[in-house]
Short mmCIF file of N, CA and C in Angstrom, two decimals:
data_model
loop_
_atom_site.label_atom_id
_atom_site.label_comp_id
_atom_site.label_asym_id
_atom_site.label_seq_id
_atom_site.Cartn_x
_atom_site.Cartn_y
_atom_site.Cartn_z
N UNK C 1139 0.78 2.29 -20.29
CA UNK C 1139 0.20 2.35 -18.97
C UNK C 1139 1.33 2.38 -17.93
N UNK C 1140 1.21 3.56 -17.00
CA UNK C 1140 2.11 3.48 -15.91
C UNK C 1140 2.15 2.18 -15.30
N UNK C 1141 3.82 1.49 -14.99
CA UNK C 1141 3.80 0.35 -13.96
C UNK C 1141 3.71 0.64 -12.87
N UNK C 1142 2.74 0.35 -11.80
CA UNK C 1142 2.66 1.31 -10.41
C UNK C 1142 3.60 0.52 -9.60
N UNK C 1143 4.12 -0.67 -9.95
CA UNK C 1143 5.21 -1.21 -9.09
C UNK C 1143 6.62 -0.94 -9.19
N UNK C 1144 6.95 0.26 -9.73
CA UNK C 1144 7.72 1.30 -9.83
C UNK C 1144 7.31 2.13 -8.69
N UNK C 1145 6.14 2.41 -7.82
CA UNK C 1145 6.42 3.27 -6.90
C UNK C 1145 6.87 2.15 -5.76
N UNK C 1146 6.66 0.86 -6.08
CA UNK C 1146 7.40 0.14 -5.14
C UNK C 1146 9.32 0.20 -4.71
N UNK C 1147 9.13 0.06 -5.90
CA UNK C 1147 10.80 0.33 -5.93
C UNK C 1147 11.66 1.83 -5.71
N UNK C 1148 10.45 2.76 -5.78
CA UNK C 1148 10.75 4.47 -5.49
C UNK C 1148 11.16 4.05 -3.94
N UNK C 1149 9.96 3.82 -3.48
CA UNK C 1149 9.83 3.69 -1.66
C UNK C 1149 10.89 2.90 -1.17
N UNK C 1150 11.72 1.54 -1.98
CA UNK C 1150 12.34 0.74 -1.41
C UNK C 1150 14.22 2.17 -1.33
N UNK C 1151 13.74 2.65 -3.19
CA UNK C 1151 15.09 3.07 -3.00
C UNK C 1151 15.75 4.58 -2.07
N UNK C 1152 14.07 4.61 -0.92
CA UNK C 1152 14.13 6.25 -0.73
C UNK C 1152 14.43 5.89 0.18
N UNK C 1153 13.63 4.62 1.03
CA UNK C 1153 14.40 3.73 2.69
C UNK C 1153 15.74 3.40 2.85
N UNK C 1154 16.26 3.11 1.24
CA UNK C 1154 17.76 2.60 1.92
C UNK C 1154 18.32 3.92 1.36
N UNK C 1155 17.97 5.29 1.04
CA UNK C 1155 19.00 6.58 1.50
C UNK C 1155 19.31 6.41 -0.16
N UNK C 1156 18.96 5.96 -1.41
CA UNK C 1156 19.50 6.26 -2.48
C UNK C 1156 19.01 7.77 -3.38
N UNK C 1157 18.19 8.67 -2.60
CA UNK C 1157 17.48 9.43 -3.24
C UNK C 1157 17.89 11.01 -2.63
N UNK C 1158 19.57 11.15 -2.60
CA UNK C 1158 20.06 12.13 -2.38
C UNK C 1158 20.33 12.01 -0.67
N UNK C 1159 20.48 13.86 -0.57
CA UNK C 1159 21.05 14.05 0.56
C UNK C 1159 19.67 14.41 1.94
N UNK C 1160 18.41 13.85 1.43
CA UNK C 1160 17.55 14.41 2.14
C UNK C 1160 17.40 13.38 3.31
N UNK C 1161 16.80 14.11 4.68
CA UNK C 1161 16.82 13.34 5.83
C UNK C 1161 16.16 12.11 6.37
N UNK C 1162 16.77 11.24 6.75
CA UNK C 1162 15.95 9.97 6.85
C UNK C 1162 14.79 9.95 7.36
N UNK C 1163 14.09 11.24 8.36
CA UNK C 1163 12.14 10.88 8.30
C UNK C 1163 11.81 11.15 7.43
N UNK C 1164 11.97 12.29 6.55
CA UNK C 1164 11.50 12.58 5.01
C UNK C 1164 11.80 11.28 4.28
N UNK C 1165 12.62 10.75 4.36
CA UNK C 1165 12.59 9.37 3.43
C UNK C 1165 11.96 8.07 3.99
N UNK C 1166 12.10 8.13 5.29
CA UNK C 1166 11.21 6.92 5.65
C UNK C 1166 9.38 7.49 5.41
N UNK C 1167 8.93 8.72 6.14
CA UNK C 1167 7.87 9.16 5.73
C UNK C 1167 7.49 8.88 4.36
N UNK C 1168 8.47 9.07 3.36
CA UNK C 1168 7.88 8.97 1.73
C UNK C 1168 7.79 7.40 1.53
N UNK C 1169 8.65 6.92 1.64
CA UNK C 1169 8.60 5.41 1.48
C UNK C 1169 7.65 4.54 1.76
N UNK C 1170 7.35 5.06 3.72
CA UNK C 1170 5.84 4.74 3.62
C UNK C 1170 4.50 4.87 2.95
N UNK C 1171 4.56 6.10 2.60
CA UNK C 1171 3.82 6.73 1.84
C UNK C 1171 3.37 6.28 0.30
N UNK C 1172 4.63 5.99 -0.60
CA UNK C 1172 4.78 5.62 -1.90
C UNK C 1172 4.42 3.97 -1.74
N UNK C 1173 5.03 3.04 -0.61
CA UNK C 1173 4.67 1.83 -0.68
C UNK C 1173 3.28 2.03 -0.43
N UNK C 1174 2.44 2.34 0.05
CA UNK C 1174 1.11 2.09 0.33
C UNK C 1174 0.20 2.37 -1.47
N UNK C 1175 0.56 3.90 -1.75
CA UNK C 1175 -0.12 4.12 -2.98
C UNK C 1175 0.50 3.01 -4.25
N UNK C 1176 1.64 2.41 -4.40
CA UNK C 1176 2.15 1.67 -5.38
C UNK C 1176 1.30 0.05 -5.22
N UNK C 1177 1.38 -0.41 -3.62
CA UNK C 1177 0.38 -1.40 -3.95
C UNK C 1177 -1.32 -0.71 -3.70
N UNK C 1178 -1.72 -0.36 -3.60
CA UNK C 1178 -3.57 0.51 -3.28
C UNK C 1178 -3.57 0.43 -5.49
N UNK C 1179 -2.96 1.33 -6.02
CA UNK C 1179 -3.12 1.66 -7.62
C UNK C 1179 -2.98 0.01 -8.08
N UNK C 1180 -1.62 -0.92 -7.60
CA UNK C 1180 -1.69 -2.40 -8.17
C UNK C 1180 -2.92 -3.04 -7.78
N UNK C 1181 -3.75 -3.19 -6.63
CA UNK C 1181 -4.73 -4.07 -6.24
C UNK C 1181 -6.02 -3.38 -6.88
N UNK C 1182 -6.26 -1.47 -7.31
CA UNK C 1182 -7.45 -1.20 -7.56
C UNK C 1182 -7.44 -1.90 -9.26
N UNK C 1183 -5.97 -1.81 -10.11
CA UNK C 1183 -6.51 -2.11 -11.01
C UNK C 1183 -6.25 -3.45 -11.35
N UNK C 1184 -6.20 -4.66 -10.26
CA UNK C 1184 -6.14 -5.92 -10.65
C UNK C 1184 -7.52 -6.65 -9.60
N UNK C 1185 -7.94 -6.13 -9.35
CA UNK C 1185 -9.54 -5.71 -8.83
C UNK C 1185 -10.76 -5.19 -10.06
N UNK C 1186 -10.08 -4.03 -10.41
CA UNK C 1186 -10.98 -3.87 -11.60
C UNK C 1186 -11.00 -4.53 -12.71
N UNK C 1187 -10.16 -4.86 -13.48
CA UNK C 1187 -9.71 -6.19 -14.39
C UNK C 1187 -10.47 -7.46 -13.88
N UNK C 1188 -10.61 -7.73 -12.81
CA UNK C 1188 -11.33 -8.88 -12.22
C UNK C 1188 -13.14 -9.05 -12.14
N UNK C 1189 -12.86 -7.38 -12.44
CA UNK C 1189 -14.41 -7.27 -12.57
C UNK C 1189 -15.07 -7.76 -10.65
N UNK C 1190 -13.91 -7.20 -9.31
CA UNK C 1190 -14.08 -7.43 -8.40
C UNK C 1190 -14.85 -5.80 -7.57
N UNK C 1191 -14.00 -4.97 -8.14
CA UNK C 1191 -14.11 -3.78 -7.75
C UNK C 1191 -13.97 -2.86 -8.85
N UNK C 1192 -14.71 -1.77 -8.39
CA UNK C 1192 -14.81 -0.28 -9.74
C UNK C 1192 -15.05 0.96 -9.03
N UNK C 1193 -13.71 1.38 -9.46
CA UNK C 1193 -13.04 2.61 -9.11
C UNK C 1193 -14.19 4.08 -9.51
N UNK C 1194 -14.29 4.86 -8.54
CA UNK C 1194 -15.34 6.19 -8.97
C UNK C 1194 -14.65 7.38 -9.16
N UNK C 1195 -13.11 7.19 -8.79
CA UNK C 1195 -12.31 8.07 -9.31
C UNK C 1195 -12.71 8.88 -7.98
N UNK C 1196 -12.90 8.56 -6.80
CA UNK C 1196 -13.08 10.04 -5.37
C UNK C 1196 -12.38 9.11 -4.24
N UNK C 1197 -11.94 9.89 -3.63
CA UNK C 1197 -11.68 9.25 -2.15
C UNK C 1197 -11.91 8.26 -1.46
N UNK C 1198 -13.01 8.21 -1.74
CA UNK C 1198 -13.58 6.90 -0.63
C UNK C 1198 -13.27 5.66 -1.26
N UNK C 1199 -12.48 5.75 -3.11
CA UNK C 1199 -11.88 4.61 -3.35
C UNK C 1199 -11.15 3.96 -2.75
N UNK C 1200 -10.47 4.52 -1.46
CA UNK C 1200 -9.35 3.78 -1.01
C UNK C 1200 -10.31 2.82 -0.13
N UNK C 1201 -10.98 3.19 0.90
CA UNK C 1201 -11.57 2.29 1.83
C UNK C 1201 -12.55 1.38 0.94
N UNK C 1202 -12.89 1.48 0.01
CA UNK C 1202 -14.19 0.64 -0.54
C UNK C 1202 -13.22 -0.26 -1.12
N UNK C 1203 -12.23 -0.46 -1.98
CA UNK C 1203 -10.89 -0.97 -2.75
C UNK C 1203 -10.75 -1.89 -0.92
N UNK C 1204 -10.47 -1.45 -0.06
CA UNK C 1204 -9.89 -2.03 1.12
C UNK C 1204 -10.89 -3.20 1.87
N UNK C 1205 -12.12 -2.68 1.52
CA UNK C 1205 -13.65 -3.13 2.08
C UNK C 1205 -13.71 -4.63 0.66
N UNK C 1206 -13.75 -4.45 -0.04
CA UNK C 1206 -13.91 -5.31 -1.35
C UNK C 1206 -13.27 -6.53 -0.98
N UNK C 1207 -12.01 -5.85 -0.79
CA UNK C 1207 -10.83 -7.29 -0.64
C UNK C 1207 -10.80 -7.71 0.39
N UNK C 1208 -11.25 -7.34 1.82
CA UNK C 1208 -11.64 -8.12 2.86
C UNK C 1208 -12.82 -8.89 3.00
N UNK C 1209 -13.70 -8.49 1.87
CA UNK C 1209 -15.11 -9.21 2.08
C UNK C 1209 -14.97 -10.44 1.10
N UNK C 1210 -14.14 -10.08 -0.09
CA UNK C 1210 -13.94 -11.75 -0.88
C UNK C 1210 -13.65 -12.70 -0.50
N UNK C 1211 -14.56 -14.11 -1.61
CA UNK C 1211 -14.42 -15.41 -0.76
C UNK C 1211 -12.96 -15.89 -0.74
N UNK C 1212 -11.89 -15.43 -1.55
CA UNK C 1212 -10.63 -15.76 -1.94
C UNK C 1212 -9.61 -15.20 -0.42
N UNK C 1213 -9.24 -16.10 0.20
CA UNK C 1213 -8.30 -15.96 1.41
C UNK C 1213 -7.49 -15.13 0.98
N UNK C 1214 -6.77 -14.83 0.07
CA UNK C 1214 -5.24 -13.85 -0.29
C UNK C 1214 -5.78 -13.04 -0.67
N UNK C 1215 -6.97 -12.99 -1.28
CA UNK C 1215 -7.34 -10.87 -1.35
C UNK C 1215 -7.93 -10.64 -0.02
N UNK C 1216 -8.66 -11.24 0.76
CA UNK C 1216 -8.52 -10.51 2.15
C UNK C 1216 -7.48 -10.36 2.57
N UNK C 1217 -6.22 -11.40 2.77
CA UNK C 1217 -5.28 -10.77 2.86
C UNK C 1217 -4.93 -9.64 2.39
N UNK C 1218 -4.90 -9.35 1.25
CA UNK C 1218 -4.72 -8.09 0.31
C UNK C 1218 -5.31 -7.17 0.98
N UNK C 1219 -6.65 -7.76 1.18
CA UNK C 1219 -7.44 -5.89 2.19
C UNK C 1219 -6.82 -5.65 3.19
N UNK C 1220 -6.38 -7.09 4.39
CA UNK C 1220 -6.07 -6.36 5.54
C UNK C 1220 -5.03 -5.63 5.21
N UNK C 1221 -3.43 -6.17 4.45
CA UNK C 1221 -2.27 -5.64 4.24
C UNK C 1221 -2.48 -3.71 3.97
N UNK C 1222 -3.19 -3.87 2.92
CA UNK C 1222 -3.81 -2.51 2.04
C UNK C 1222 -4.02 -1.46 3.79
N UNK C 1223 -4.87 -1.81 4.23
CA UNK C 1223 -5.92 -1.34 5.85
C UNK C 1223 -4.76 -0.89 6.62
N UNK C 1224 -3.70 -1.95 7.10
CA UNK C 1224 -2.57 -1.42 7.39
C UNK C 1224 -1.51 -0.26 6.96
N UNK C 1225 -1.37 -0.57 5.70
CA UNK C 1225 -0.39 0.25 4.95
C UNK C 1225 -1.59 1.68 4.93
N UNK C 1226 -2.73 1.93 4.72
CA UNK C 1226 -3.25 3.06 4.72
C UNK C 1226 -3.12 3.80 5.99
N UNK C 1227 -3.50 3.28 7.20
CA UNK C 1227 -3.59 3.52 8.36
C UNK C 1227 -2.18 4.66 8.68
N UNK C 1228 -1.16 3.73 8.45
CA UNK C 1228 0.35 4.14 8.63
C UNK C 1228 0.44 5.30 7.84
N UNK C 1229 0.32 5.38 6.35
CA UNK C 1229 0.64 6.27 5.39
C UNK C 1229 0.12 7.14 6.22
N UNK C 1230 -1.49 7.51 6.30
CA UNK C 1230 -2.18 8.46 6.77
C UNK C 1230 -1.42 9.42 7.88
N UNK C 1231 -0.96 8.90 8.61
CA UNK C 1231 -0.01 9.66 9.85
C UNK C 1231 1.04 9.77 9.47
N UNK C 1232 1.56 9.20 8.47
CA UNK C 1232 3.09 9.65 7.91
C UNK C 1232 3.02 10.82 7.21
N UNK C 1233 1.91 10.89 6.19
CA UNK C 1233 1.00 12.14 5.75
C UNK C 1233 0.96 13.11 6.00
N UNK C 1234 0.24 13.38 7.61
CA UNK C 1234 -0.60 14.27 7.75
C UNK C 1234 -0.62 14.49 9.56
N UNK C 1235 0.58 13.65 9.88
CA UNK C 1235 0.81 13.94 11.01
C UNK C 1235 2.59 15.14 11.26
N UNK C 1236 2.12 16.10 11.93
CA UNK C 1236 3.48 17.20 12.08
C UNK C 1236 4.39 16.41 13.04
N UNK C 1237 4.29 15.33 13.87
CA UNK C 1237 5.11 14.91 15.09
C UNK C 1237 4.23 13.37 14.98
N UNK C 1238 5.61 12.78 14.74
CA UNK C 1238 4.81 11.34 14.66
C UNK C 1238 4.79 10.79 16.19
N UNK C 1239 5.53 11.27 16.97
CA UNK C 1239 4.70 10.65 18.45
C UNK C 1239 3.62 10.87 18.35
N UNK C 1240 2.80 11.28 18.05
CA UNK C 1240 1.20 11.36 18.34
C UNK C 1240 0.79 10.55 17.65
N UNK C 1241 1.22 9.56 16.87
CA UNK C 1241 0.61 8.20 16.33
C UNK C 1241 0.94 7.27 17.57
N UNK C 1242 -0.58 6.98 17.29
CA UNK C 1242 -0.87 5.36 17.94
C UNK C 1242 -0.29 4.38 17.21
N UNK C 1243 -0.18 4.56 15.82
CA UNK C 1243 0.56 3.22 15.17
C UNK C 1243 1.74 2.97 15.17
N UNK C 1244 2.41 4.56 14.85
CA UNK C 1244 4.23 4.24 14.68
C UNK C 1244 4.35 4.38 15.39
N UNK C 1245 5.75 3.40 16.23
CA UNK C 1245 6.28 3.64 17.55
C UNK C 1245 7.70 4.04 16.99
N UNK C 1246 8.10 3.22 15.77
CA UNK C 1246 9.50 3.89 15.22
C UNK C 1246 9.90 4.05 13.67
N UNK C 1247 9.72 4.54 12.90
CA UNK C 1247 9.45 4.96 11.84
C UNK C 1247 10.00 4.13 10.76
N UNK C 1248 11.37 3.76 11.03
CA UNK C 1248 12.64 2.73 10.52
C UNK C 1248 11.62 1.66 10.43
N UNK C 1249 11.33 1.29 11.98
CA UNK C 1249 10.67 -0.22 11.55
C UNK C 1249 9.07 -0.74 11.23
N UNK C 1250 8.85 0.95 10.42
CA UNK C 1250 7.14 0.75 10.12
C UNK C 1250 7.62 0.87 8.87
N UNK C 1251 8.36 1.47 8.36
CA UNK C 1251 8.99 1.87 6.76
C UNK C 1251 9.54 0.37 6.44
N UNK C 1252 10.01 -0.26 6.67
CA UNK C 1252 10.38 -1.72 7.04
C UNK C 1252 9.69 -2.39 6.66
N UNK C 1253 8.60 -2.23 7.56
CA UNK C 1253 7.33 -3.24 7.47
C UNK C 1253 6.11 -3.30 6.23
N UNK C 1254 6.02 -1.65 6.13
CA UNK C 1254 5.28 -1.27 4.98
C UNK C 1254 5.79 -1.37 3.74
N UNK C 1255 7.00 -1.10 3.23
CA UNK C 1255 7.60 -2.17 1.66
C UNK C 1255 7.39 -3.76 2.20
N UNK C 1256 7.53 -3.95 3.14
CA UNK C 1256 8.05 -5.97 3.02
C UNK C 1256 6.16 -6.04 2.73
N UNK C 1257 5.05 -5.29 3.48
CA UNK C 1257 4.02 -5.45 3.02
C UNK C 1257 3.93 -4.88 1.50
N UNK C 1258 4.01 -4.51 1.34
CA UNK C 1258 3.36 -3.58 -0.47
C UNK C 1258 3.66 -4.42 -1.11
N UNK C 1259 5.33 -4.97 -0.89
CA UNK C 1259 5.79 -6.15 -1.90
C UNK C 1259 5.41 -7.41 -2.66
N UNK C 1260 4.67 -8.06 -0.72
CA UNK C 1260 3.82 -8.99 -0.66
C UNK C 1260 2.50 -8.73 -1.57
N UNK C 1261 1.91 -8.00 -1.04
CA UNK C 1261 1.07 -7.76 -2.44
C UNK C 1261 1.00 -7.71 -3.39
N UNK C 1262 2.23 -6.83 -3.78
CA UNK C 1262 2.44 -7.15 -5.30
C UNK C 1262 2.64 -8.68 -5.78
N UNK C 1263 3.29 -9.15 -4.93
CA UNK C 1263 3.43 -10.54 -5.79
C UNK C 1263 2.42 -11.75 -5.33
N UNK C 1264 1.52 -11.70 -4.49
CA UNK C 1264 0.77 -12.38 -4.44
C UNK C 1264 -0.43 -11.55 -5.91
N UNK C 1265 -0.74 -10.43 -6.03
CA UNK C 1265 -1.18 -10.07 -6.92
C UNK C 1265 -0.79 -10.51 -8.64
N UNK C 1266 0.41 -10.45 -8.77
CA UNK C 1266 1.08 -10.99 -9.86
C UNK C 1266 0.77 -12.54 -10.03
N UNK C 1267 0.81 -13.34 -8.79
CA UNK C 1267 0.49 -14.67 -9.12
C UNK C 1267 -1.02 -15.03 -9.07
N UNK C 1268 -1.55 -14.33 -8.88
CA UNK C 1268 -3.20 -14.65 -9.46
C UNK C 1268 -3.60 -13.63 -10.46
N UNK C 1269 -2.60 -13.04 -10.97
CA UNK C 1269 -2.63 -12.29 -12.44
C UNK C 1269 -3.94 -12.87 -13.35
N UNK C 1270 -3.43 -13.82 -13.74
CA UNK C 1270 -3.70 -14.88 -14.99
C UNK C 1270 -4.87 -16.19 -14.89
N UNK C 1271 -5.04 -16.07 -13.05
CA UNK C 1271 -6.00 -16.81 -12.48
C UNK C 1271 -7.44 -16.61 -12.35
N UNK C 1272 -8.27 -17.62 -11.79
CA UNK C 1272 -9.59 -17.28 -11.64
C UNK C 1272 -9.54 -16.98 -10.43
N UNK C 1273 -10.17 -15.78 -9.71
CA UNK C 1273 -9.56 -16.20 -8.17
C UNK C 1273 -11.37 -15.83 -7.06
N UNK C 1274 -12.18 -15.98 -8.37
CA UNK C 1274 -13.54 -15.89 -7.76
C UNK C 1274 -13.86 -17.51 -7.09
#
């Protein structure tokens, strides 16, 4: 089984410039990008394992995966949703926006790429430590 916290460490190593000679919005853009999907794939399938959430394999997994973990009685998977809500939000315009001034969210790319690994991370390891737990 793929470790998806390997795309954590893609995104960390594309922010600090280890992934060639390509330009730092292309690498902060990806980084954002890869941190969001590396924790979204860790929380859908430690969600599904939990028998919390179940994946339909379409799109709207991301927001329902995001919706799940904000509505649980467990304080740190809402956390988990809001973090997730954030990191989607951002990706999305890192995505699919041609000129990131026209985001309302990023004001500077460095310090949303920043923000979005120190979040994904967090997830991951708050995820890792209720691995093995009951967390209903």
């Amino acid at each position: 089984m793929f470790e998806w916290h390997e795309y954590l460490e893609f995104a960390d190593a594309l922010y600090n410039g280890e992934q060639g000679a390509f330009g730092q919005e292309l690498r902060h853009r990806n980084s954002v990008s890869r941190a969001y999907y590396g924790a979204y794939c860790m929380a859908r399938n430690f969600c599904h394992r939990k028998k919390i959430f179940y994946p339909k394999g379409a799109v709207e997994d991301h927001g329902d995966l995001i919706d799940a973990c904000k509505k649980h009685v467990n304080y740190d998977l809402k956390e988990v949703g809001k973090s997730l809500e954030w990191l989607r939000w951002r990706r999305n315009d890192c995505d699919y926006l041609n000129d990131l001034n026209d985001s309302r969210l990023i004001k500077k790319l460095e310090d949303t790429a920043d923000q979005a690994l120190e979040r994904a991370f967090e997830i991951s390891n708050e995820l890792l430590l209720k691995a093995d737990k009951d967390i209903s």
